[in-house]
Coordinates of C-alpha atoms in Angstrom, one line a residue:
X1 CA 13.0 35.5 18.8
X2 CA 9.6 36.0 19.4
X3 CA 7.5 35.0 16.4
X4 CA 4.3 36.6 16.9
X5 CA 5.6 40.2 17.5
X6 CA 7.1 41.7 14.1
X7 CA 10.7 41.7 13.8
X8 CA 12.9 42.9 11.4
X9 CA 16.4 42.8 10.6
X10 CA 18.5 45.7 11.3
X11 CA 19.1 47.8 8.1
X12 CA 22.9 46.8 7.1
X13 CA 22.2 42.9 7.8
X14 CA 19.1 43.1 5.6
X15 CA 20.7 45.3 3.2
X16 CA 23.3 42.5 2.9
X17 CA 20.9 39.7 2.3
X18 CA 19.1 41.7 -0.2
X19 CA 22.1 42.1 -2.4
X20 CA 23.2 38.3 -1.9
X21 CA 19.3 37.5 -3.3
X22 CA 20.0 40.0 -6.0
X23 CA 22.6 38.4 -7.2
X24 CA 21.3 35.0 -7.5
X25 CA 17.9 35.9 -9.0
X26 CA 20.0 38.2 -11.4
X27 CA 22.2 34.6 -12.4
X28 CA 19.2 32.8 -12.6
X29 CA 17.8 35.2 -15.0
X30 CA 20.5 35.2 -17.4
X31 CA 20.6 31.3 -17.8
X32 CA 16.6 31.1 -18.2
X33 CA 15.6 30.6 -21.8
X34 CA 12.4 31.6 -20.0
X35 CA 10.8 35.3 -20.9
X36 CA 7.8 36.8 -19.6
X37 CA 5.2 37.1 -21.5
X38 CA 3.6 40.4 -21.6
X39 CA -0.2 39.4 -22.0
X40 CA 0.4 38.6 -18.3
X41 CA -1.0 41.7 -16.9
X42 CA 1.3 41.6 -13.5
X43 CA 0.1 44.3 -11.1
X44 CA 2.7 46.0 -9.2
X45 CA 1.7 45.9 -5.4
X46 CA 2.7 48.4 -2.4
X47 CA 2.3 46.3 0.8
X48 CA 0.0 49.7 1.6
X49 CA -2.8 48.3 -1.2
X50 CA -3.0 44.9 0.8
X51 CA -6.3 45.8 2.6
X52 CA -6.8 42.6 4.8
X53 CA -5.1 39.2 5.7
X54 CA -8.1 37.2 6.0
X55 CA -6.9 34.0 6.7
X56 CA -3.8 31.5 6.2
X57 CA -4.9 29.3 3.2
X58 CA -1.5 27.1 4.1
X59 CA 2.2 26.9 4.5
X60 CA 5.3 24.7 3.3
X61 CA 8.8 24.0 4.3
X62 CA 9.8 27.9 2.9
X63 CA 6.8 29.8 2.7
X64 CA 3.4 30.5 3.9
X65 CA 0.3 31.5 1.8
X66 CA -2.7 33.8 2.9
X67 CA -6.0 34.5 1.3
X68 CA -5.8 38.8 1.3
X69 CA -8.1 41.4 0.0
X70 CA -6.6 44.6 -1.2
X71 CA -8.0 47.9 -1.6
X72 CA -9.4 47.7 -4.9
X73 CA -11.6 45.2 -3.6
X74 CA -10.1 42.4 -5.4
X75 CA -9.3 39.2 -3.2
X76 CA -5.9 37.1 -3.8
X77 CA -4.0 34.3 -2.4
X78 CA -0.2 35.9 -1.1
X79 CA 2.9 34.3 -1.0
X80 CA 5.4 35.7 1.1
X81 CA 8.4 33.1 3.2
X82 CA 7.7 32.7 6.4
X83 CA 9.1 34.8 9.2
X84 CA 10.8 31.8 11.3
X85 CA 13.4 31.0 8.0
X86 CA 15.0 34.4 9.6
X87 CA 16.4 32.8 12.4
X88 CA 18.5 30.7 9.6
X89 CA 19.8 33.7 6.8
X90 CA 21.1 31.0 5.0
X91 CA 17.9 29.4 4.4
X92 CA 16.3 32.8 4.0
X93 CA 18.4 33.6 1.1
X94 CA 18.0 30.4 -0.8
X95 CA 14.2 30.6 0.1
X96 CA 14.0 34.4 -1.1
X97 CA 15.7 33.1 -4.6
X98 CA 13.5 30.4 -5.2
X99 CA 10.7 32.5 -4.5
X100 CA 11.7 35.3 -6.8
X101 CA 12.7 32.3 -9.9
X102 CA 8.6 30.8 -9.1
X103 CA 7.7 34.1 -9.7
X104 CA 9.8 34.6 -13.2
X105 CA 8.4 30.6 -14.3
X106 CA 4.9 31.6 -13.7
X107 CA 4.9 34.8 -15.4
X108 CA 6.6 32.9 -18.4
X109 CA 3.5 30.5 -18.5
X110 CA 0.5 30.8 -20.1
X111 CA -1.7 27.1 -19.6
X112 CA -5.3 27.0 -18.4
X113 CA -4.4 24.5 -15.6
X114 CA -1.3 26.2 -14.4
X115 CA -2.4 28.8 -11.7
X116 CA -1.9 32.3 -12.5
X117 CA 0.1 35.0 -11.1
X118 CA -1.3 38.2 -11.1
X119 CA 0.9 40.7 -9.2
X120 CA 4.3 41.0 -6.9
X121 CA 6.0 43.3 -4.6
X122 CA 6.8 46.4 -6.3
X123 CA 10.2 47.2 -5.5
X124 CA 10.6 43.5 -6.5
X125 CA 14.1 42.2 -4.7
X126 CA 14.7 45.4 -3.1
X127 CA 12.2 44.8 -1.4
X128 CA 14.2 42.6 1.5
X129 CA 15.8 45.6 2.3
X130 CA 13.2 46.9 4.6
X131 CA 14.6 43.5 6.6
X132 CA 11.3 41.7 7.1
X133 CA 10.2 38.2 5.7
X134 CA 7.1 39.4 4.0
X135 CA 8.5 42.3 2.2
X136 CA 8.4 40.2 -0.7
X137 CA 5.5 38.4 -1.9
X138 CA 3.4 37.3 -4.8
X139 CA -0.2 37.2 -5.7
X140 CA -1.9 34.4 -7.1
X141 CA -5.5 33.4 -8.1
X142 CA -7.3 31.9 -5.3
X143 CA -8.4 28.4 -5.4
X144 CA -11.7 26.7 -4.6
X145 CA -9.9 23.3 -2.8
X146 CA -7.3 21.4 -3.7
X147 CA -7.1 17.3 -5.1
X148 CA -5.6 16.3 -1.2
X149 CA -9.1 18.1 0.3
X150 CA -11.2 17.0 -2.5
X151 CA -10.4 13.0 -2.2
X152 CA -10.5 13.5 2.1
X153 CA -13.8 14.7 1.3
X154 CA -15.2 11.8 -1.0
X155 CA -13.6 9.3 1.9
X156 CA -15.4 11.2 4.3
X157 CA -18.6 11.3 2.4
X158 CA -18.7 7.5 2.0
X159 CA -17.8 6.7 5.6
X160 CA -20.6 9.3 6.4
X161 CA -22.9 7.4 4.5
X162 CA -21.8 4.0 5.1
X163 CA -22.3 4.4 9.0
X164 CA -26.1 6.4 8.4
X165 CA -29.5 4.3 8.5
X166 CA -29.5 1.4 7.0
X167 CA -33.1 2.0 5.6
X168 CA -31.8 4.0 2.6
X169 CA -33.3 2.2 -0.5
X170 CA -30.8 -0.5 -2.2
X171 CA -28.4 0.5 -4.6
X172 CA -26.8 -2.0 -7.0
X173 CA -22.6 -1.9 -6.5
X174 CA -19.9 0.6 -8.0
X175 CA -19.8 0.1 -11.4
X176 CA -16.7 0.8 -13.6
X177 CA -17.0 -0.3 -17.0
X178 CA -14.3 -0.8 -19.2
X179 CA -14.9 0.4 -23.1
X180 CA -15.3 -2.7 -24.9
X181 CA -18.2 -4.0 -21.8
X182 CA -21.9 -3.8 -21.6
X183 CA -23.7 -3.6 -18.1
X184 CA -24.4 -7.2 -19.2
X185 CA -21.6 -8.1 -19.5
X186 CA -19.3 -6.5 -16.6
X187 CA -18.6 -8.8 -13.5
X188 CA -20.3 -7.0 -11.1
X189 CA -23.7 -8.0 -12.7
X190 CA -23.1 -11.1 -14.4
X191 CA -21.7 -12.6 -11.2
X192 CA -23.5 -10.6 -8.0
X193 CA -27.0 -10.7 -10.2
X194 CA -28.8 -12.9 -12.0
X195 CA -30.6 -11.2 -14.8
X196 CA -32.9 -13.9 -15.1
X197 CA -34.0 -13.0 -11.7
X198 CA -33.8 -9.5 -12.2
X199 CA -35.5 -8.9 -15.7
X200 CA -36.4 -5.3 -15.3
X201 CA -33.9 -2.6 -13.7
X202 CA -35.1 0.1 -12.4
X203 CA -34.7 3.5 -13.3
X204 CA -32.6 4.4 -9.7
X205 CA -30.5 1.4 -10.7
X206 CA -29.7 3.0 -14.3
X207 CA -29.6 6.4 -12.4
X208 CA -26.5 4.9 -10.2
X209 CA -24.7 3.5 -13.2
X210 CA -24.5 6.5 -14.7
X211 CA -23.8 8.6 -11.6
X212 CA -21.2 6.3 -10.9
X213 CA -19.5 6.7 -14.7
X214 CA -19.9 9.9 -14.2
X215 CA -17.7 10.4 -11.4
X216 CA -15.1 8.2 -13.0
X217 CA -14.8 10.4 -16.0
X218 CA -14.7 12.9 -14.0
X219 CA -11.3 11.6 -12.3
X220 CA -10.2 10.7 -15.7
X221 CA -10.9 14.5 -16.9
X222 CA -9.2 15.7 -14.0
X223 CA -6.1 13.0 -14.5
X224 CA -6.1 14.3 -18.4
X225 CA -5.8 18.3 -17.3
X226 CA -2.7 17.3 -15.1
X227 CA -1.2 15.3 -17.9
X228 CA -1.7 18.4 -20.0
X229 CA -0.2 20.8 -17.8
X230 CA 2.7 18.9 -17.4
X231 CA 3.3 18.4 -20.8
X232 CA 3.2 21.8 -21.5
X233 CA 5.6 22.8 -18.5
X234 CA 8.0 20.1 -20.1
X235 CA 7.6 21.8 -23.7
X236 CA 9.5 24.7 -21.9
X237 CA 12.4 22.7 -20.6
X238 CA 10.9 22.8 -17.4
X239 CA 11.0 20.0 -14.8
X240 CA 7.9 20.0 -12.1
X241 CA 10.0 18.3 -9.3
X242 CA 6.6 18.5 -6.8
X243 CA 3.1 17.3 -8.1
X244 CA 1.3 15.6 -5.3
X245 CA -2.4 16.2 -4.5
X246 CA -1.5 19.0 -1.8
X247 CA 0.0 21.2 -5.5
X248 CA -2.8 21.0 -7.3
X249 CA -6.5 22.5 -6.9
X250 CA -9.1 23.7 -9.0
X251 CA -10.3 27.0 -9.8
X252 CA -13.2 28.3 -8.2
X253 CA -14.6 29.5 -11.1
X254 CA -14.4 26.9 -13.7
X255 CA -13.6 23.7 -11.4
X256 CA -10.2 23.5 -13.5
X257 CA -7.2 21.7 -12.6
X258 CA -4.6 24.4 -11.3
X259 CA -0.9 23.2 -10.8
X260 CA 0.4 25.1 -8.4
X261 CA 4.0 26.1 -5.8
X262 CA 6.2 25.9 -8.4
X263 CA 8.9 26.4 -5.8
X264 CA 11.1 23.4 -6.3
X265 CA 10.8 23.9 -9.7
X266 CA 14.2 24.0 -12.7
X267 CA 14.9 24.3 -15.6
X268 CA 16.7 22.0 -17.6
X269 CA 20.2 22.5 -18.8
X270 CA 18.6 21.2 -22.3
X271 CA 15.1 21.2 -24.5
X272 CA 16.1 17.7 -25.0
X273 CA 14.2 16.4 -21.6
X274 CA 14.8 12.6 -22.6
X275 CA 18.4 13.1 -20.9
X276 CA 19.0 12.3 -17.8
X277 CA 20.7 15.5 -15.9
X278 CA 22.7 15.3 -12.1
X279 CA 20.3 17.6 -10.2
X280 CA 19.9 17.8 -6.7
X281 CA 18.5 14.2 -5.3
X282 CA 15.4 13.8 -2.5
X283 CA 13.6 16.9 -3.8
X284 CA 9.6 16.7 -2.9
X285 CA 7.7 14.4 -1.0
X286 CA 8.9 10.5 -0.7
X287 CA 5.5 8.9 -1.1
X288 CA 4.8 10.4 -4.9
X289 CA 8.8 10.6 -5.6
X290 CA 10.5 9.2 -8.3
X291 CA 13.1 5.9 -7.4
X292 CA 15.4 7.3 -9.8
X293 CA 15.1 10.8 -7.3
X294 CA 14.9 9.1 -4.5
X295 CA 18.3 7.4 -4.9
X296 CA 20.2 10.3 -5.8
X297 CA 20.4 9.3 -9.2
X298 CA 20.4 11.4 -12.7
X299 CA 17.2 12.0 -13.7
X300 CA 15.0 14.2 -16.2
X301 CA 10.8 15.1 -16.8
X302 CA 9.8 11.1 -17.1
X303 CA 10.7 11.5 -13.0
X304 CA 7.4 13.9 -13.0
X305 CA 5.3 11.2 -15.0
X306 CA 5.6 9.0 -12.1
X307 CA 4.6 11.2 -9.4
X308 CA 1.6 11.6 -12.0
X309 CA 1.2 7.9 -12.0
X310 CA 1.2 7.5 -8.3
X311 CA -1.1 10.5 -7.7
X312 CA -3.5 9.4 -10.1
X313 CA -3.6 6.0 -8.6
X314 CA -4.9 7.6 -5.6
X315 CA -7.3 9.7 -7.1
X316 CA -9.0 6.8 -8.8
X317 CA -9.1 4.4 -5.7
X318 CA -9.6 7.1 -3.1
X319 CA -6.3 5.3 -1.5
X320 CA -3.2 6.5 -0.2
X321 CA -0.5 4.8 -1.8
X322 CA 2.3 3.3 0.3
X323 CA 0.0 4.1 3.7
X324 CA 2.1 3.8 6.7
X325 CA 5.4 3.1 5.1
X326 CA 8.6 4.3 6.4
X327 CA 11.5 6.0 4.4
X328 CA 14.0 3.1 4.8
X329 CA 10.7 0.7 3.7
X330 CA 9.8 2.9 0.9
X331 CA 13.6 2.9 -0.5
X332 CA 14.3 -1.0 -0.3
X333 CA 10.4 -2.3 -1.7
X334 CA 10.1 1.1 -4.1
X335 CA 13.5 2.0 -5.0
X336 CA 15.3 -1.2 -5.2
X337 CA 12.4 -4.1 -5.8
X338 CA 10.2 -2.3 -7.7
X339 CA 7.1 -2.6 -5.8
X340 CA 3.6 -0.3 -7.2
X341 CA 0.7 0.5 -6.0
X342 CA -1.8 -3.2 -6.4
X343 CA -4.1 -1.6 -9.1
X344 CA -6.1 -5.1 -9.3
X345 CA -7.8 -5.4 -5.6
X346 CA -9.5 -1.7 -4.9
X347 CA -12.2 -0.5 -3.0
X348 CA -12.8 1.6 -6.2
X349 CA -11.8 -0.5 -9.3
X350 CA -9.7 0.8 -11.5
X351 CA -10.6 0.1 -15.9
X352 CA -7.9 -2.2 -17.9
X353 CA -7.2 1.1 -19.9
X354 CA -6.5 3.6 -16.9
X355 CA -4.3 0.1 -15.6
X356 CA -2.5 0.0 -18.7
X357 CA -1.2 3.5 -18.8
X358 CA -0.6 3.7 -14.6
X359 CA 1.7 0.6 -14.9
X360 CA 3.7 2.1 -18.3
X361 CA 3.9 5.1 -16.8
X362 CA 5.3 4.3 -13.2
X363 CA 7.8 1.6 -14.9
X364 CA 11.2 1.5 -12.9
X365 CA 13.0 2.0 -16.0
X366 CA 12.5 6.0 -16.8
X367 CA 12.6 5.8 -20.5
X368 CA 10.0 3.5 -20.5
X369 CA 7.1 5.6 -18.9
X370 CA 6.7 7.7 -22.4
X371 CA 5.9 11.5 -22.5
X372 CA 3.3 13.2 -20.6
X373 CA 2.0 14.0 -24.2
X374 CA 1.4 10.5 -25.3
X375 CA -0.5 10.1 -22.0
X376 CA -2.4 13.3 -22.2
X377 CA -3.6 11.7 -26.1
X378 CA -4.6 8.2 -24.6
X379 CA -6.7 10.1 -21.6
X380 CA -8.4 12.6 -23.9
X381 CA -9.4 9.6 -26.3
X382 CA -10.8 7.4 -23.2
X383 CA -12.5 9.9 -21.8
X384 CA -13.9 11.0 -25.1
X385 CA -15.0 7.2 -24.9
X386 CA -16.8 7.7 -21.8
X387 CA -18.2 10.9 -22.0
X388 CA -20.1 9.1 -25.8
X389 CA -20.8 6.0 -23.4
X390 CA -22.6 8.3 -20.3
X391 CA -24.5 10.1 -23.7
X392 CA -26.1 7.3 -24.6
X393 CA -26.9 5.7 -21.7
X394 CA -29.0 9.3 -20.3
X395 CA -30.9 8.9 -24.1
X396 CA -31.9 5.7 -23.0
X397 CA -33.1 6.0 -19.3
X398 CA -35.2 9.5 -20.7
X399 CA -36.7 7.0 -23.3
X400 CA -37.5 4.2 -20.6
X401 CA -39.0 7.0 -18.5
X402 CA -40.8 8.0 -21.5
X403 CA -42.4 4.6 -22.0
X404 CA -42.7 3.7 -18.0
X405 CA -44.7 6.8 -18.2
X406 CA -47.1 6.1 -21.2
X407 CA -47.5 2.2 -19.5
X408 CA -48.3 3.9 -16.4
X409 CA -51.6 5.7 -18.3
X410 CA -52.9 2.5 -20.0
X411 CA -55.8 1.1 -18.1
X412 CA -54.4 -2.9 -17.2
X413 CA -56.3 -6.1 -18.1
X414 CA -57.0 -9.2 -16.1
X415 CA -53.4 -10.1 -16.1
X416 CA -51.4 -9.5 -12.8
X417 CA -48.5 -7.4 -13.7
X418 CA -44.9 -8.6 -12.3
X419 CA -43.8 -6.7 -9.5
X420 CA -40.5 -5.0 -9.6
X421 CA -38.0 -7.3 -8.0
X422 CA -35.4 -5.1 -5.7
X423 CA -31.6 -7.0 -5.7
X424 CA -30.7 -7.8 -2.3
X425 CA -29.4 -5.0 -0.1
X426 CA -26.1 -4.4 -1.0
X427 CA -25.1 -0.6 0.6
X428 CA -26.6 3.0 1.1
X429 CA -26.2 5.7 -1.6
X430 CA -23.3 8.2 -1.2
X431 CA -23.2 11.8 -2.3
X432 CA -20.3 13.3 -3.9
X433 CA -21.0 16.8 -4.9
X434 CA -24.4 16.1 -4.5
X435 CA -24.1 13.4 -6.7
X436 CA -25.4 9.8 -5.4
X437 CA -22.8 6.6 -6.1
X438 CA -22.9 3.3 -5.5
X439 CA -20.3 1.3 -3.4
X440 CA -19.8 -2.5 -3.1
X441 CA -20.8 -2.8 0.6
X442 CA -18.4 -5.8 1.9
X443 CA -15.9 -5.1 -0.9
X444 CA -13.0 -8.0 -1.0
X445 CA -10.1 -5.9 0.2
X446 CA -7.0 -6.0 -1.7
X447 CA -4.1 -7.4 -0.1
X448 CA -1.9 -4.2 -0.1
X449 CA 1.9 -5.2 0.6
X450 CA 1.8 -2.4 3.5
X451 CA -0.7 -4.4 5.8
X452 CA -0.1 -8.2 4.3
X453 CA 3.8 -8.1 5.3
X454 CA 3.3 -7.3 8.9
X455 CA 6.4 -5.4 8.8
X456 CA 6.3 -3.4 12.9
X457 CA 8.1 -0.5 11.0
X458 CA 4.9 -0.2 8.7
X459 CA 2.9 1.4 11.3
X460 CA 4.9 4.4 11.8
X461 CA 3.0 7.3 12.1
X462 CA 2.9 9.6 9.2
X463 CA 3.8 12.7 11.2
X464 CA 7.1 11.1 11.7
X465 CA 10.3 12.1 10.5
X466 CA 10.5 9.1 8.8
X467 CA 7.6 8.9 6.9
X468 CA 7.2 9.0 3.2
X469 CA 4.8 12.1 3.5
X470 CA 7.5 13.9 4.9
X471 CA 8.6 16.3 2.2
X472 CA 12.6 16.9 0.8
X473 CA 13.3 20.5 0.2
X474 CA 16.9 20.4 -0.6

């Protein structure tokens, strides 16, 4: 078959699969506790209205998603399956199913960070019978980027800066504070400065504290939204099966967290989600799986805490966990020893609290990881910490502005006044969002288990078959 000229299937054959898809959406449907809710203005879409395919936003195992415009105007991100699954009509007819029951779960949602559907095909199933792969589709809200391109572009911003002049005025390290320690106190100054030495700080120094709080409450704000989505997906008997960085993005309005391909998505046979249930095993992507998943083992919603666990971890150290790991290396350490991420030697360190909650929630033992509500409480009540903490410490740089500025206007006496004494070099600044942070600039690696046990098989590329990035659709 050639895939770039449009193909169809002939009228009986995709007549056929139509009915077949009918069937199983129409079984689906009678199970579901799940009903639409009707405050979900869903347009009804003639492939006619669809204007232009700008561009291919992206594409998974099943389907492929496209950034459109239709005639109204109004721009949307289509989901349709993608036109090689018709080579394999099985395939096609599962994918078509699961594409149809995404559609039913979103329509039955109503979250601020679960991405919103906005329209479908309007002959709905019956649509197939036309007999090509993108008869049926949906329409979803476009997204500004998603958490996978948003952490590749804060690694890329600080190797960008990192390897630029080395003239740029000192900055004083990365500073993440836990809530019960002063910037006296924290290890970073009371061990890389002296403050006997260093008796004044200056205002760019206060300036990077704060930027660099700031960006760590924002990761915390963005790991609370998740929690929250997924506790409300749970509430609905509803297991997630997916969340890595690549499902979730942030709207381009409001820079909220949007959950997102809800295609491997079920519900579950119960509202009592602390039961284990036999579903299908391997579903998703190794490296953020579940052990419990992974080995083909009953399993119920605490398997999509610790995909949050492990994506967190890598939003707050900018790492990928389990980097260069093979499958078979991933089941024995993961599955069967119980090795985690190291949360103690980062690049970017992680607080006690936010180590403390990681380490519950990715326990080996499933009913020990809690509910994605008790985790969404402790986030919201640390980052309501933080956000108090970053308050008060912008009333007091504006006040020592305030009196640098009145010193500045007072004539001086004899007396020599001290000159401001700049801490050794330590890095450049880097920009995130336009934001300037501070990095340690030899920071003391840690020792991660994937480079320390000079395993060869370690260094399999990801793009293998092997690899834990490779993704389970079954």
């Amino acid at each position: 078959m050639d895939r770039n000229s449009e193909y169809r299937w002939p009228y009986r054959v995709a007549k056929h699969i139509s009915d077949k898809v009918h069937g199983q959406v129409q079984q689906m449907l009678g199970e579901s506790r799940l009903r639409r809710r009707f405050e979900n203005d869903i347009r009804l879409i003639q492939p006619d209205d669809i204007l232009t395919v700008d561009h291919i936003l992206g594409s998974g195992a099943f389907s492929q998603v496209s950034a459109v415009t239709t005639r109204d105007g109004r721009r949307y991100a289509c989901k349709h399956l993608q036109q090689k699954l018709m080579e394999r009509p099985q395939d096609f007819q599962l994918a078509a199913a699961e594409l149809a029951l995404e559609a039913h779960i979103l329509s039955s949602f109503d979250h601020p960070n679960i991405l919103k559907i906005r329209g479908w095909t309007a002959n709905g199933i019956a649509s197939f019978e036309s007999g090509k792969h993108n008869s049926f589709f949906l329409m979803l809200d476009l997204l500004d980027e998603t958490l996978d391109e948003r952490i590749r572009r804060w690694r890329e911003e600080e190797i960008h800066v990192l390897k630029s002049d080395s003239n740029s005025t000192a900055m004083i390290p990365n500073l993440i504070l836990d809530d019960n320690v002063t910037p006296d106190q924290s290890f970073y100054h009371h061990h890389l400065f002296n403050h006997s030495d260093y008796p004044r700080r200056s205002a760019l120094q206060d300036s990077c504290d704060t930027r660099s709080q700031t960006l760590y409450a924002e990761k915390i704000r963005i790991m609370t939204e998740i929690a929250e989505a997924l506790d409300y997906i749970h509430a609905q008997g509803v297991i997630f099966r997916d969340l890595k960085p690549q499902n979730i993005g942030f709207s381009a309005e409001t820079n909220a967290v949007q959950i997102f391909d809800f295609g491997l998505s079920r519900e579950l046979p119960s509202l009592d989600t602390s039961t284990p249930f036999s579903m299908s095993g391997k579903v998703g992507t190794l490296r953020y799986m579940a052990p419990e998943v992974a080995m083909n083992q009953p399993y119920n919603t605490s398997s999509d805490i610790y995909s949050w666990a492990i994506v967190s971890y890598e939003l707050l150290t900018l790492e990928k966990p389990f980097d260069g790991w093979t499958r078979d290396l991933h089941e024995d350490l993961v599955c069967k020893r119980g090795v985690r991420p190291d949360t103690s030697k980062t690049l970017h360190p992680i607080s006690d609290d936010m180590k403390l909650i990681l380490e519950k929630a990715w326990s080996p033992f499933p009913s020990n990881r809690g509910t994605m509500s008790q985790i969404a409480v402790q986030l919201q009540c640390s980052l309501s910490r933080r956000m108090a903490y970053l308050a008060e410490q912008q009333q007091e740089q504006q006040q020592c502005r305030f009196f640098e500025q009145e010193e500045q206007q007072i004539p001086l006496s004899v007396e020599t006044v001290a000159p401001m004494i700049t801490p050794p070099s330590m890095t450049n600044g880097i920009y995130i969002d336009n934001m300037p942070l501070c990095i340690l600039p030899n920071p003391s690696c840690g020792t991660r288990i994937s480079r320390s046990m000079s395993f060869e098989t370690i260094e399999t590329i990801n793009t293998s078959s092997l690899s834990v990035d490779s993704s389970y659709c079954y």
